């Protein structure tokens, strides 16, 4: 678990990511698999490490069901983060 959390804080986690790549944390209070507090803690740590962080909290959707619960809100956030990523100069 600690290895996974540390790995996610690497700027070059993926070949196309850097310190400038914005991050979107999508999570829910009703997720039985991933505790919302841990997500918020990791998002805050990523922000302290210099990443641009956005969070999208759902209140009642279960794990990975956010797009079904509120498709407009979910997909608007995805489109917005992809636009920000595509606007970053290499």
PDB file of N, CA, C and O in Angstrom, chain B, residues numbered from 101:
ATOM      1  N   UNK B 101       0.824  -1.190   0.000  1.00  0.00           N
ATOM      2  CA  UNK B 101       0.000   0.000   0.000  1.00  0.00           C
ATOM      3  C   UNK B 101       0.867   1.251   0.000  1.00  0.00           C
ATOM      4  O   UNK B 101       0.612   2.173  -0.775  1.00  0.00           O
ATOM      5  N   UNK B 102       1.874   1.302   0.843  1.00  0.00           N
ATOM      6  CA  UNK B 102       2.746   2.482   0.898  1.00  0.00           C
ATOM      7  C   UNK B 102       3.551   2.605  -0.401  1.00  0.00           C
ATOM      8  O   UNK B 102       3.789   3.712  -0.882  1.00  0.00           O
ATOM      9  N   UNK B 103       3.966   1.475  -0.962  1.00  0.00           N
ATOM     10  CA  UNK B 103       4.690   1.481  -2.240  1.00  0.00           C
ATOM     11  C   UNK B 103       3.805   2.074  -3.335  1.00  0.00           C
ATOM     12  O   UNK B 103       4.260   2.894  -4.133  1.00  0.00           O
ATOM     13  N   UNK B 104       2.556   1.661  -3.367  1.00  0.00           N
ATOM     14  CA  UNK B 104       1.615   2.142  -4.374  1.00  0.00           C
ATOM     15  C   UNK B 104       1.394   3.645  -4.223  1.00  0.00           C
ATOM     16  O   UNK B 104       1.414   4.376  -5.213  1.00  0.00           O
ATOM     17  N   UNK B 105       1.184   4.107  -3.001  1.00  0.00           N
ATOM     18  CA  UNK B 105       0.954   5.533  -2.767  1.00  0.00           C
ATOM     19  C   UNK B 105       2.182   6.359  -3.146  1.00  0.00           C
ATOM     20  O   UNK B 105       2.045   7.441  -3.715  1.00  0.00           O
ATOM     21  N   UNK B 106       3.368   5.866  -2.838  1.00  0.00           N
ATOM     22  CA  UNK B 106       4.597   6.584  -3.205  1.00  0.00           C
ATOM     23  C   UNK B 106       4.795   6.596  -4.714  1.00  0.00           C
ATOM     24  O   UNK B 106       5.200   7.608  -5.285  1.00  0.00           O
ATOM     25  N   UNK B 107       4.512   5.478  -5.352  1.00  0.00           N
ATOM     26  CA  UNK B 107       4.666   5.394  -6.800  1.00  0.00           C
ATOM     27  C   UNK B 107       3.763   6.393  -7.506  1.00  0.00           C
ATOM     28  O   UNK B 107       4.164   6.993  -8.503  1.00  0.00           O
ATOM     29  N   UNK B 108       2.561   6.576  -7.003  1.00  0.00           N
ATOM     30  CA  UNK B 108       1.630   7.524  -7.616  1.00  0.00           C
ATOM     31  C   UNK B 108       2.094   8.971  -7.496  1.00  0.00           C
ATOM     32  O   UNK B 108       1.568   9.846  -8.184  1.00  0.00           O
ATOM     33  N   UNK B 109       3.063   9.234  -6.642  1.00  0.00           N
ATOM     34  CA  UNK B 109       3.583  10.589  -6.475  1.00  0.00           C
ATOM     35  C   UNK B 109       4.793  10.879  -7.367  1.00  0.00           C
ATOM     36  O   UNK B 109       5.365  11.967  -7.297  1.00  0.00           O
ATOM     37  N   UNK B 110       5.178   9.927  -8.192  1.00  0.00           N
ATOM     38  CA  UNK B 110       6.297  10.154  -9.104  1.00  0.00           C
ATOM     39  C   UNK B 110       5.826  10.984 -10.294  1.00  0.00           C
ATOM     40  O   UNK B 110       4.839  10.639 -10.943  1.00  0.00           O
ATOM     41  N   UNK B 111       6.528  12.076 -10.579  1.00  0.00           N
ATOM     42  CA  UNK B 111       6.123  12.925 -11.706  1.00  0.00           C
ATOM     43  C   UNK B 111       6.125  12.172 -13.039  1.00  0.00           C
ATOM     44  O   UNK B 111       5.286  12.424 -13.903  1.00  0.00           O
ATOM     45  N   UNK B 112       7.068  11.255 -13.194  1.00  0.00           N
ATOM     46  CA  UNK B 112       7.176  10.497 -14.448  1.00  0.00           C
ATOM     47  C   UNK B 112       6.565   9.104 -14.311  1.00  0.00           C
ATOM     48  O   UNK B 112       7.083   8.129 -14.856  1.00  0.00           O
ATOM     49  N   UNK B 113       5.474   9.028 -13.586  1.00  0.00           N
ATOM     50  CA  UNK B 113       4.772   7.766 -13.369  1.00  0.00           C
ATOM     51  C   UNK B 113       4.528   7.045 -14.688  1.00  0.00           C
ATOM     52  O   UNK B 113       4.730   5.835 -14.787  1.00  0.00           O
ATOM     53  N   UNK B 114       4.101   7.777 -15.680  1.00  0.00           N
ATOM     54  CA  UNK B 114       3.890   7.251 -17.030  1.00  0.00           C
ATOM     55  C   UNK B 114       4.809   8.009 -17.973  1.00  0.00           C
ATOM     56  O   UNK B 114       5.194   9.139 -17.672  1.00  0.00           O
ATOM     57  N   UNK B 115       5.165   7.425 -19.092  1.00  0.00           N
ATOM     58  CA  UNK B 115       6.113   8.096 -19.999  1.00  0.00           C
ATOM     59  C   UNK B 115       5.661   9.482 -20.461  1.00  0.00           C
ATOM     60  O   UNK B 115       6.499  10.309 -20.822  1.00  0.00           O
ATOM     61  N   UNK B 116       4.382   9.747 -20.456  1.00  0.00           N
ATOM     62  CA  UNK B 116       3.865  11.024 -20.955  1.00  0.00           C
ATOM     63  C   UNK B 116       3.467  11.988 -19.835  1.00  0.00           C
ATOM     64  O   UNK B 116       2.855  13.022 -20.103  1.00  0.00           O
ATOM     65  N   UNK B 117       3.807  11.662 -18.579  1.00  0.00           N
ATOM     66  CA  UNK B 117       3.461  12.559 -17.480  1.00  0.00           C
ATOM     67  C   UNK B 117       4.694  13.270 -16.934  1.00  0.00           C
ATOM     68  O   UNK B 117       5.826  12.814 -17.095  1.00  0.00           O
ATOM     69  N   UNK B 118       4.436  14.404 -16.282  1.00  0.00           N
ATOM     70  CA  UNK B 118       5.505  15.179 -15.651  1.00  0.00           C
ATOM     71  C   UNK B 118       4.921  15.880 -14.430  1.00  0.00           C
ATOM     72  O   UNK B 118       3.751  15.695 -14.092  1.00  0.00           O
ATOM     73  N   UNK B 119       5.739  16.673 -13.785  1.00  0.00           N
ATOM     74  CA  UNK B 119       5.288  17.458 -12.633  1.00  0.00           C
ATOM     75  C   UNK B 119       4.159  18.411 -13.034  1.00  0.00           C
ATOM     76  O   UNK B 119       3.344  18.795 -12.196  1.00  0.00           O
ATOM     77  N   UNK B 120       4.111  18.789 -14.306  1.00  0.00           N
ATOM     78  CA  UNK B 120       3.100  19.729 -14.799  1.00  0.00           C
ATOM     79  C   UNK B 120       1.774  19.071 -15.178  1.00  0.00           C
ATOM     80  O   UNK B 120       0.802  19.767 -15.471  1.00  0.00           O
ATOM     81  N   UNK B 121       1.727  17.761 -15.174  1.00  0.00           N
ATOM     82  CA  UNK B 121       0.501  17.072 -15.561  1.00  0.00           C
ATOM     83  C   UNK B 121      -0.532  17.188 -14.440  1.00  0.00           C
ATOM     84  O   UNK B 121      -0.289  16.732 -13.323  1.00  0.00           O
ATOM     85  N   UNK B 122      -1.693  17.802 -14.736  1.00  0.00           N
ATOM     86  CA  UNK B 122      -2.714  17.918 -13.696  1.00  0.00           C
ATOM     87  C   UNK B 122      -3.278  16.557 -13.309  1.00  0.00           C
ATOM     88  O   UNK B 122      -3.306  15.629 -14.117  1.00  0.00           O
ATOM     89  N   UNK B 123      -3.717  16.455 -12.085  1.00  0.00           N
ATOM     90  CA  UNK B 123      -4.282  15.199 -11.572  1.00  0.00           C
ATOM     91  C   UNK B 123      -5.701  15.433 -11.098  1.00  0.00           C
ATOM     92  O   UNK B 123      -6.005  16.436 -10.452  1.00  0.00           O
ATOM     93  N   UNK B 124      -6.559  14.489 -11.432  1.00  0.00           N
ATOM     94  CA  UNK B 124      -7.951  14.536 -11.000  1.00  0.00           C
ATOM     95  C   UNK B 124      -8.222  13.307 -10.144  1.00  0.00           C
ATOM     96  O   UNK B 124      -8.061  12.175 -10.600  1.00  0.00           O
ATOM     97  N   UNK B 125      -8.628  13.531  -8.918  1.00  0.00           N
ATOM     98  CA  UNK B 125      -8.987  12.456  -7.995  1.00  0.00           C
ATOM     99  C   UNK B 125     -10.508  12.376  -7.949  1.00  0.00           C
ATOM    100  O   UNK B 125     -11.175  13.299  -7.482  1.00  0.00           O
ATOM    101  N   UNK B 126     -11.047  11.267  -8.437  1.00  0.00           N
ATOM    102  CA  UNK B 126     -12.496  11.040  -8.456  1.00  0.00           C
ATOM    103  C   UNK B 126     -12.787   9.973  -7.402  1.00  0.00           C
ATOM    104  O   UNK B 126     -12.224   8.879  -7.443  1.00  0.00           O
ATOM    105  N   UNK B 127     -13.667  10.300  -6.464  1.00  0.00           N
ATOM    106  CA  UNK B 127     -13.908   9.379  -5.358  1.00  0.00           C
ATOM    107  C   UNK B 127     -15.279   9.607  -4.758  1.00  0.00           C
ATOM    108  O   UNK B 127     -15.981  10.549  -5.125  1.00  0.00           O
ATOM    109  N   UNK B 128     -15.658   8.738  -3.831  1.00  0.00           N
ATOM    110  CA  UNK B 128     -16.995   8.810  -3.251  1.00  0.00           C
ATOM    111  C   UNK B 128     -16.976   8.476  -1.766  1.00  0.00           C
ATOM    112  O   UNK B 128     -16.152   7.695  -1.289  1.00  0.00           O
ATOM    113  N   UNK B 129     -17.900   9.088  -1.063  1.00  0.00           N
ATOM    114  CA  UNK B 129     -18.089   8.765   0.353  1.00  0.00           C
ATOM    115  C   UNK B 129     -18.649   7.355   0.516  1.00  0.00           C
ATOM    116  O   UNK B 129     -18.479   6.735   1.566  1.00  0.00           O
ATOM    117  N   UNK B 130     -19.316   6.850  -0.520  1.00  0.00           N
ATOM    118  CA  UNK B 130     -19.970   5.537  -0.442  1.00  0.00           C
ATOM    119  C   UNK B 130     -19.124   4.400  -1.003  1.00  0.00           C
ATOM    120  O   UNK B 130     -19.616   3.279  -1.136  1.00  0.00           O
ATOM    121  N   UNK B 131     -17.876   4.663  -1.330  1.00  0.00           N
ATOM    122  CA  UNK B 131     -17.005   3.628  -1.893  1.00  0.00           C
ATOM    123  C   UNK B 131     -16.590   2.654  -0.798  1.00  0.00           C
ATOM    124  O   UNK B 131     -15.945   3.041   0.176  1.00  0.00           O
ATOM    125  N   UNK B 132     -16.959   1.408  -0.962  1.00  0.00           N
ATOM    126  CA  UNK B 132     -16.631   0.383   0.038  1.00  0.00           C
ATOM    127  C   UNK B 132     -15.211  -0.152  -0.133  1.00  0.00           C
ATOM    128  O   UNK B 132     -14.692  -0.809   0.769  1.00  0.00           O
ATOM    129  N   UNK B 133     -14.571   0.119  -1.276  1.00  0.00           N
ATOM    130  CA  UNK B 133     -13.229  -0.403  -1.530  1.00  0.00           C
ATOM    131  C   UNK B 133     -12.111   0.602  -1.238  1.00  0.00           C
ATOM    132  O   UNK B 133     -11.032   0.220  -0.785  1.00  0.00           O
ATOM    133  N   UNK B 134     -12.370   1.866  -1.495  1.00  0.00           N
ATOM    134  CA  UNK B 134     -11.354   2.901  -1.307  1.00  0.00           C
ATOM    135  C   UNK B 134     -11.915   3.967  -0.376  1.00  0.00           C
ATOM    136  O   UNK B 134     -12.902   4.629  -0.695  1.00  0.00           O
ATOM    137  N   UNK B 135     -11.285   4.121   0.761  1.00  0.00           N
ATOM    138  CA  UNK B 135     -11.734   5.083   1.758  1.00  0.00           C
ATOM    139  C   UNK B 135     -11.522   6.508   1.261  1.00  0.00           C
ATOM    140  O   UNK B 135     -10.428   6.861   0.822  1.00  0.00           O
ATOM    141  N   UNK B 136     -12.557   7.317   1.329  1.00  0.00           N
ATOM    142  CA  UNK B 136     -12.467   8.694   0.838  1.00  0.00           C
ATOM    143  C   UNK B 136     -11.401   9.507   1.573  1.00  0.00           C
ATOM    144  O   UNK B 136     -10.774  10.386   0.983  1.00  0.00           O
ATOM    145  N   UNK B 137     -11.199   9.221   2.833  1.00  0.00           N
ATOM    146  CA  UNK B 137     -10.173   9.927   3.594  1.00  0.00           C
ATOM    147  C   UNK B 137      -8.779   9.666   3.058  1.00  0.00           C
ATOM    148  O   UNK B 137      -7.937  10.564   3.049  1.00  0.00           O
ATOM    149  N   UNK B 138      -8.531   8.454   2.616  1.00  0.00           N
ATOM    150  CA  UNK B 138      -7.219   8.118   2.042  1.00  0.00           C
ATOM    151  C   UNK B 138      -7.007   8.840   0.713  1.00  0.00           C
ATOM    152  O   UNK B 138      -5.902   9.283   0.399  1.00  0.00           O
ATOM    153  N   UNK B 139      -8.090   8.947  -0.060  1.00  0.00           N
ATOM    154  CA  UNK B 139      -7.999   9.666  -1.333  1.00  0.00           C
ATOM    155  C   UNK B 139      -7.691  11.144  -1.066  1.00  0.00           C
ATOM    156  O   UNK B 139      -6.813  11.725  -1.703  1.00  0.00           O
ATOM    157  N   UNK B 140      -8.409  11.736  -0.136  1.00  0.00           N
ATOM    158  CA  UNK B 140      -8.188  13.146   0.201  1.00  0.00           C
ATOM    159  C   UNK B 140      -6.777  13.369   0.741  1.00  0.00           C
ATOM    160  O   UNK B 140      -6.133  14.370   0.427  1.00  0.00           O
ATOM    161  N   UNK B 141      -6.309  12.432   1.549  1.00  0.00           N
ATOM    162  CA  UNK B 141      -4.950  12.513   2.091  1.00  0.00           C
ATOM    163  C   UNK B 141      -3.917  12.465   0.969  1.00  0.00           C
ATOM    164  O   UNK B 141      -2.962  13.240   0.969  1.00  0.00           O
ATOM    165  N   UNK B 142      -4.106  11.559   0.015  1.00  0.00           N
ATOM    166  CA  UNK B 142      -3.157  11.442  -1.095  1.00  0.00           C
ATOM    167  C   UNK B 142      -3.208  12.669  -1.996  1.00  0.00           C
ATOM    168  O   UNK B 142      -2.171  13.146  -2.455  1.00  0.00           O
ATOM    169  N   UNK B 143      -4.403  13.180  -2.250  1.00  0.00           N
ATOM    170  CA  UNK B 143      -4.539  14.384  -3.078  1.00  0.00           C
ATOM    171  C   UNK B 143      -3.815  15.559  -2.420  1.00  0.00           C
ATOM    172  O   UNK B 143      -3.129  16.324  -3.098  1.00  0.00           O
ATOM    173  N   UNK B 144      -3.965  15.702  -1.123  1.00  0.00           N
ATOM    174  CA  UNK B 144      -3.298  16.782  -0.394  1.00  0.00           C
ATOM    175  C   UNK B 144      -1.777  16.608  -0.451  1.00  0.00           C
ATOM    176  O   UNK B 144      -1.040  17.583  -0.605  1.00  0.00           O
ATOM    177  N   UNK B 145      -1.323  15.384  -0.328  1.00  0.00           N
ATOM    178  CA  UNK B 145       0.123  15.129  -0.392  1.00  0.00           C
ATOM    179  C   UNK B 145       0.660  15.437  -1.783  1.00  0.00           C
ATOM    180  O   UNK B 145       1.734  16.022  -1.922  1.00  0.00           O
ATOM    181  N   UNK B 146      -0.084  15.044  -2.811  1.00  0.00           N
ATOM    182  CA  UNK B 146       0.335  15.339  -4.184  1.00  0.00           C
ATOM    183  C   UNK B 146       0.420  16.845  -4.403  1.00  0.00           C
ATOM    184  O   UNK B 146       1.337  17.332  -5.065  1.00  0.00           O
ATOM    185  N   UNK B 147      -0.526  17.570  -3.852  1.00  0.00           N
ATOM    186  CA  UNK B 147      -0.508  19.024  -3.967  1.00  0.00           C
ATOM    187  C   UNK B 147       0.717  19.608  -3.249  1.00  0.00           C
ATOM    188  O   UNK B 147       1.361  20.521  -3.766  1.00  0.00           O
ATOM    189  N   UNK B 148       1.033  19.089  -2.073  1.00  0.00           N
ATOM    190  CA  UNK B 148       2.230  19.544  -1.345  1.00  0.00           C
ATOM    191  C   UNK B 148       3.505  19.233  -2.124  1.00  0.00           C
ATOM    192  O   UNK B 148       4.506  19.937  -1.989  1.00  0.00           O
ATOM    193  N   UNK B 149       3.469  18.177  -2.940  1.00  0.00           N
ATOM    194  CA  UNK B 149       4.627  17.803  -3.761  1.00  0.00           C
ATOM    195  C   UNK B 149       4.725  18.646  -5.029  1.00  0.00           C
ATOM    196  O   UNK B 149       5.655  18.478  -5.818  1.00  0.00           O
ATOM    197  N   UNK B 150       3.773  19.544  -5.224  1.00  0.00           N
ATOM    198  CA  UNK B 150       3.845  20.453  -6.360  1.00  0.00           C
ATOM    199  C   UNK B 150       2.967  20.110  -7.542  1.00  0.00           C
ATOM    200  O   UNK B 150       3.020  20.795  -8.564  1.00  0.00           O
ATOM    201  N   UNK B 151       2.160  19.068  -7.433  1.00  0.00           N
ATOM    202  CA  UNK B 151       1.260  18.724  -8.526  1.00  0.00           C
ATOM    203  C   UNK B 151       0.041  19.636  -8.515  1.00  0.00           C
ATOM    204  O   UNK B 151      -0.376  20.126  -7.465  1.00  0.00           O
ATOM    205  N   UNK B 152      -0.511  19.852  -9.675  1.00  0.00           N
ATOM    206  CA  UNK B 152      -1.782  20.551  -9.799  1.00  0.00           C
ATOM    207  C   UNK B 152      -2.876  19.503  -9.575  1.00  0.00           C
ATOM    208  O   UNK B 152      -2.993  18.551 -10.347  1.00  0.00           O
ATOM    209  N   UNK B 153      -3.668  19.679  -8.529  1.00  0.00           N
ATOM    210  CA  UNK B 153      -4.619  18.654  -8.110  1.00  0.00           C
ATOM    211  C   UNK B 153      -6.037  19.200  -8.119  1.00  0.00           C
ATOM    212  O   UNK B 153      -6.303  20.311  -7.661  1.00  0.00           O
ATOM    213  N   UNK B 154      -6.935  18.391  -8.652  1.00  0.00           N
ATOM    214  CA  UNK B 154      -8.365  18.667  -8.563  1.00  0.00           C
ATOM    215  C   UNK B 154      -9.020  17.425  -7.970  1.00  0.00           C
ATOM    216  O   UNK B 154      -8.556  16.304  -8.174  1.00  0.00           O
ATOM    217  N   UNK B 155     -10.092  17.640  -7.242  1.00  0.00           N
ATOM    218  CA  UNK B 155     -10.835  16.515  -6.689  1.00  0.00           C
ATOM    219  C   UNK B 155     -12.290  16.608  -7.123  1.00  0.00           C
ATOM    220  O   UNK B 155     -12.833  17.696  -7.314  1.00  0.00           O
ATOM    221  N   UNK B 156     -12.899  15.459  -7.271  1.00  0.00           N
ATOM    222  CA  UNK B 156     -14.312  15.375  -7.619  1.00  0.00           C
ATOM    223  C   UNK B 156     -14.945  14.360  -6.682  1.00  0.00           C
ATOM    224  O   UNK B 156     -14.773  13.151  -6.837  1.00  0.00           O
ATOM    225  N   UNK B 157     -15.671  14.872  -5.720  1.00  0.00           N
ATOM    226  CA  UNK B 157     -16.282  14.028  -4.694  1.00  0.00           C
ATOM    227  C   UNK B 157     -17.733  13.719  -5.047  1.00  0.00           C
ATOM    228  O   UNK B 157     -18.528  14.617  -5.326  1.00  0.00           O
ATOM    229  N   UNK B 158     -18.054  12.447  -5.029  1.00  0.00           N
ATOM    230  CA  UNK B 158     -19.437  11.991  -5.150  1.00  0.00           C
ATOM    231  C   UNK B 158     -19.870  11.525  -3.768  1.00  0.00           C
ATOM    232  O   UNK B 158     -19.053  11.012  -3.003  1.00  0.00           O
ATOM    233  N   UNK B 159     -21.103  11.691  -3.451  1.00  0.00           N
ATOM    234  CA  UNK B 159     -21.585  11.349  -2.109  1.00  0.00           C
ATOM    235  C   UNK B 159     -22.095   9.923  -1.993  1.00  0.00           C
ATOM    236  O   UNK B 159     -21.871   9.273  -0.972  1.00  0.00           O
ATOM    237  N   UNK B 160     -22.776   9.423  -3.017  1.00  0.00           N
ATOM    238  CA  UNK B 160     -23.465   8.144  -2.823  1.00  0.00           C
ATOM    239  C   UNK B 160     -23.184   7.082  -3.871  1.00  0.00           C
ATOM    240  O   UNK B 160     -23.753   5.993  -3.794  1.00  0.00           O
ATOM    241  N   UNK B 161     -22.343   7.351  -4.830  1.00  0.00           N
ATOM    242  CA  UNK B 161     -22.085   6.326  -5.844  1.00  0.00           C
ATOM    243  C   UNK B 161     -21.049   5.327  -5.339  1.00  0.00           C
ATOM    244  O   UNK B 161     -20.061   5.716  -4.716  1.00  0.00           O
ATOM    245  N   UNK B 162     -21.272   4.043  -5.604  1.00  0.00           N
ATOM    246  CA  UNK B 162     -20.299   3.033  -5.193  1.00  0.00           C
ATOM    247  C   UNK B 162     -19.048   3.081  -6.074  1.00  0.00           C
ATOM    248  O   UNK B 162     -18.987   3.842  -7.040  1.00  0.00           O
ATOM    249  N   UNK B 163     -18.073   2.276  -5.736  1.00  0.00           N
ATOM    250  CA  UNK B 163     -16.784   2.216  -6.435  1.00  0.00           C
ATOM    251  C   UNK B 163     -16.976   2.119  -7.949  1.00  0.00           C
ATOM    252  O   UNK B 163     -17.725   1.268  -8.431  1.00  0.00           O
ATOM    253  N   UNK B 164     -16.312   2.974  -8.681  1.00  0.00           N
ATOM    254  CA  UNK B 164     -16.315   3.095 -10.146  1.00  0.00           C
ATOM    255  C   UNK B 164     -17.705   3.222 -10.778  1.00  0.00           C
ATOM    256  O   UNK B 164     -17.882   2.856 -11.940  1.00  0.00           O
ATOM    257  N   UNK B 165     -18.681   3.725 -10.047  1.00  0.00           N
ATOM    258  CA  UNK B 165     -20.023   3.899 -10.598  1.00  0.00           C
ATOM    259  C   UNK B 165     -20.392   5.378 -10.708  1.00  0.00           C
ATOM    260  O   UNK B 165     -21.568   5.709 -10.859  1.00  0.00           O
ATOM    261  N   UNK B 166     -19.424   6.252 -10.634  1.00  0.00           N
ATOM    262  CA  UNK B 166     -19.691   7.679 -10.628  1.00  0.00           C
ATOM    263  C   UNK B 166     -20.283   8.167 -11.954  1.00  0.00           C
ATOM    264  O   UNK B 166     -21.163   9.027 -11.960  1.00  0.00           O
ATOM    265  N   UNK B 167     -19.811   7.628 -13.059  1.00  0.00           N
ATOM    266  CA  UNK B 167     -20.323   8.042 -14.371  1.00  0.00           C
ATOM    267  C   UNK B 167     -21.787   7.647 -14.539  1.00  0.00           C
ATOM    268  O   UNK B 167     -22.554   8.351 -15.195  1.00  0.00           O
ATOM    269  N   UNK B 168     -22.165   6.539 -13.954  1.00  0.00           N
ATOM    270  CA  UNK B 168     -23.577   6.138 -14.018  1.00  0.00           C
ATOM    271  C   UNK B 168     -24.430   6.983 -13.076  1.00  0.00           C
ATOM    272  O   UNK B 168     -25.574   7.306 -13.393  1.00  0.00           O
ATOM    273  N   UNK B 169     -23.880   7.335 -11.931  1.00  0.00           N
ATOM    274  CA  UNK B 169     -24.638   8.081 -10.925  1.00  0.00           C
ATOM    275  C   UNK B 169     -24.911   9.517 -11.370  1.00  0.00           C
ATOM    276  O   UNK B 169     -26.007  10.036 -11.162  1.00  0.00           O
ATOM    277  N   UNK B 170     -23.920  10.154 -11.978  1.00  0.00           N
ATOM    278  CA  UNK B 170     -24.070  11.542 -12.404  1.00  0.00           C
ATOM    279  C   UNK B 170     -23.197  11.754 -13.647  1.00  0.00           C
ATOM    280  O   UNK B 170     -22.129  12.360 -13.567  1.00  0.00           O
ATOM    281  N   UNK B 171     -23.664  11.250 -14.793  1.00  0.00           N
ATOM    282  CA  UNK B 171     -22.833  11.289 -15.998  1.00  0.00           C
ATOM    283  C   UNK B 171     -22.409  12.694 -16.424  1.00  0.00           C
ATOM    284  O   UNK B 171     -21.279  12.888 -16.874  1.00  0.00           O
ATOM    285  N   UNK B 172     -23.289  13.657 -16.289  1.00  0.00           N
ATOM    286  CA  UNK B 172     -22.944  15.011 -16.725  1.00  0.00           C
ATOM    287  C   UNK B 172     -21.783  15.581 -15.893  1.00  0.00           C
ATOM    288  O   UNK B 172     -20.828  16.132 -16.442  1.00  0.00           O
ATOM    289  N   UNK B 173     -21.876  15.445 -14.600  1.00  0.00           N
ATOM    290  CA  UNK B 173     -20.829  15.964 -13.717  1.00  0.00           C
ATOM    291  C   UNK B 173     -19.505  15.221 -13.929  1.00  0.00           C
ATOM    292  O   UNK B 173     -18.439  15.833 -13.997  1.00  0.00           O
ATOM    293  N   UNK B 174     -19.592  13.899 -14.032  1.00  0.00           N
ATOM    294  CA  UNK B 174     -18.405  13.076 -14.237  1.00  0.00           C
ATOM    295  C   UNK B 174     -17.712  13.430 -15.555  1.00  0.00           C
ATOM    296  O   UNK B 174     -16.519  13.732 -15.572  1.00  0.00           O
ATOM    297  N   UNK B 175     -18.461  13.393 -16.651  1.00  0.00           N
ATOM    298  CA  UNK B 175     -17.852  13.616 -17.966  1.00  0.00           C
ATOM    299  C   UNK B 175     -17.412  15.061 -18.165  1.00  0.00           C
ATOM    300  O   UNK B 175     -16.450  15.307 -18.893  1.00  0.00           O
ATOM    301  N   UNK B 176     -18.080  16.014 -17.545  1.00  0.00           N
ATOM    302  CA  UNK B 176     -17.603  17.400 -17.602  1.00  0.00           C
ATOM    303  C   UNK B 176     -16.232  17.525 -16.950  1.00  0.00           C
ATOM    304  O   UNK B 176     -15.361  18.232 -17.457  1.00  0.00           O
ATOM    305  N   UNK B 177     -16.044  16.843 -15.834  1.00  0.00           N
ATOM    306  CA  UNK B 177     -14.739  16.872 -15.152  1.00  0.00           C
ATOM    307  C   UNK B 177     -13.666  16.187 -15.993  1.00  0.00           C
ATOM    308  O   UNK B 177     -12.536  16.669 -16.071  1.00  0.00           O
ATOM    309  N   UNK B 178     -14.012  15.075 -16.618  1.00  0.00           N
ATOM    310  CA  UNK B 178     -13.047  14.363 -17.470  1.00  0.00           C
ATOM    311  C   UNK B 178     -12.664  15.234 -18.665  1.00  0.00           C
ATOM    312  O   UNK B 178     -11.482  15.359 -18.987  1.00  0.00           O
ATOM    313  N   UNK B 179     -13.649  15.831 -19.320  1.00  0.00           N
ATOM    314  CA  UNK B 179     -13.349  16.713 -20.457  1.00  0.00           C
ATOM    315  C   UNK B 179     -12.473  17.888 -20.031  1.00  0.00           C
ATOM    316  O   UNK B 179     -11.541  18.262 -20.743  1.00  0.00           O
ATOM    317  N   UNK B 180     -12.771  18.465 -18.878  1.00  0.00           N
ATOM    318  CA  UNK B 180     -12.001  19.624 -18.406  1.00  0.00           C
ATOM    319  C   UNK B 180     -10.553  19.250 -18.120  1.00  0.00           C
ATOM    320  O   UNK B 180      -9.643  20.002 -18.468  1.00  0.00           O
ATOM    321  N   UNK B 181     -10.327  18.106 -17.495  1.00  0.00           N
ATOM    322  CA  UNK B 181      -8.943  17.719 -17.179  1.00  0.00           C
ATOM    323  C   UNK B 181      -8.181  17.355 -18.459  1.00  0.00           C
ATOM    324  O   UNK B 181      -6.992  17.654 -18.578  1.00  0.00           O
ATOM    325  N   UNK B 182      -8.858  16.714 -19.411  1.00  0.00           N
ATOM    326  CA  UNK B 182      -8.196  16.391 -20.680  1.00  0.00           C
ATOM    327  C   UNK B 182      -7.857  17.660 -21.447  1.00  0.00           C
ATOM    328  O   UNK B 182      -6.819  17.723 -22.105  1.00  0.00           O
ATOM    329  N   UNK B 183      -8.712  18.666 -21.372  1.00  0.00           N
ATOM    330  CA  UNK B 183      -8.413  19.939 -22.027  1.00  0.00           C
ATOM    331  C   UNK B 183      -7.180  20.570 -21.388  1.00  0.00           C
ATOM    332  O   UNK B 183      -6.294  21.060 -22.089  1.00  0.00           O
ATOM    333  N   UNK B 184      -7.126  20.557 -20.064  1.00  0.00           N
ATOM    334  CA  UNK B 184      -5.950  21.112 -19.383  1.00  0.00           C
ATOM    335  C   UNK B 184      -4.690  20.363 -19.759  1.00  0.00           C
ATOM    336  O   UNK B 184      -3.645  20.974 -19.982  1.00  0.00           O
ATOM    337  N   UNK B 185      -4.777  19.046 -19.833  1.00  0.00           N
ATOM    338  CA  UNK B 185      -3.602  18.244 -20.198  1.00  0.00           C
ATOM    339  C   UNK B 185      -3.176  18.551 -21.627  1.00  0.00           C
ATOM    340  O   UNK B 185      -1.983  18.692 -21.897  1.00  0.00           O
ATOM    341  N   UNK B 186      -4.122  18.656 -22.537  1.00  0.00           N
ATOM    342  CA  UNK B 186      -3.776  18.893 -23.932  1.00  0.00           C
ATOM    343  C   UNK B 186      -3.248  20.317 -24.171  1.00  0.00           C
ATOM    344  O   UNK B 186      -2.584  20.564 -25.178  1.00  0.00           O
ATOM    345  N   UNK B 187      -3.533  21.249 -23.261  1.00  0.00           N
ATOM    346  CA  UNK B 187      -3.039  22.613 -23.383  1.00  0.00           C
ATOM    347  C   UNK B 187      -1.620  22.794 -22.858  1.00  0.00           C
ATOM    348  O   UNK B 187      -1.015  23.848 -23.053  1.00  0.00           O
ATOM    349  N   UNK B 188      -1.091  21.780 -22.202  1.00  0.00           N
ATOM    350  CA  UNK B 188       0.270  21.870 -21.649  1.00  0.00           C
ATOM    351  C   UNK B 188       1.283  21.684 -22.766  1.00  0.00           C
ATOM    352  O   UNK B 188       1.197  20.734 -23.545  1.00  0.00           O
ATOM    353  N   UNK B 189       2.219  22.576 -22.837  1.00  0.00           N
ATOM    354  CA  UNK B 189       3.278  22.451 -23.838  1.00  0.00           C
ATOM    355  C   UNK B 189       4.265  21.388 -23.410  1.00  0.00           C
ATOM    356  O   UNK B 189       4.577  21.268 -22.225  1.00  0.00           O
ATOM    357  N   UNK B 190       4.766  20.607 -24.372  1.00  0.00           N
ATOM    358  CA  UNK B 190       5.771  19.578 -24.018  1.00  0.00           C
ATOM    359  C   UNK B 190       7.079  20.175 -23.557  1.00  0.00           C
ATOM    360  O   UNK B 190       8.011  19.440 -23.229  1.00  0.00           O
TER     361      UNK B 190
END
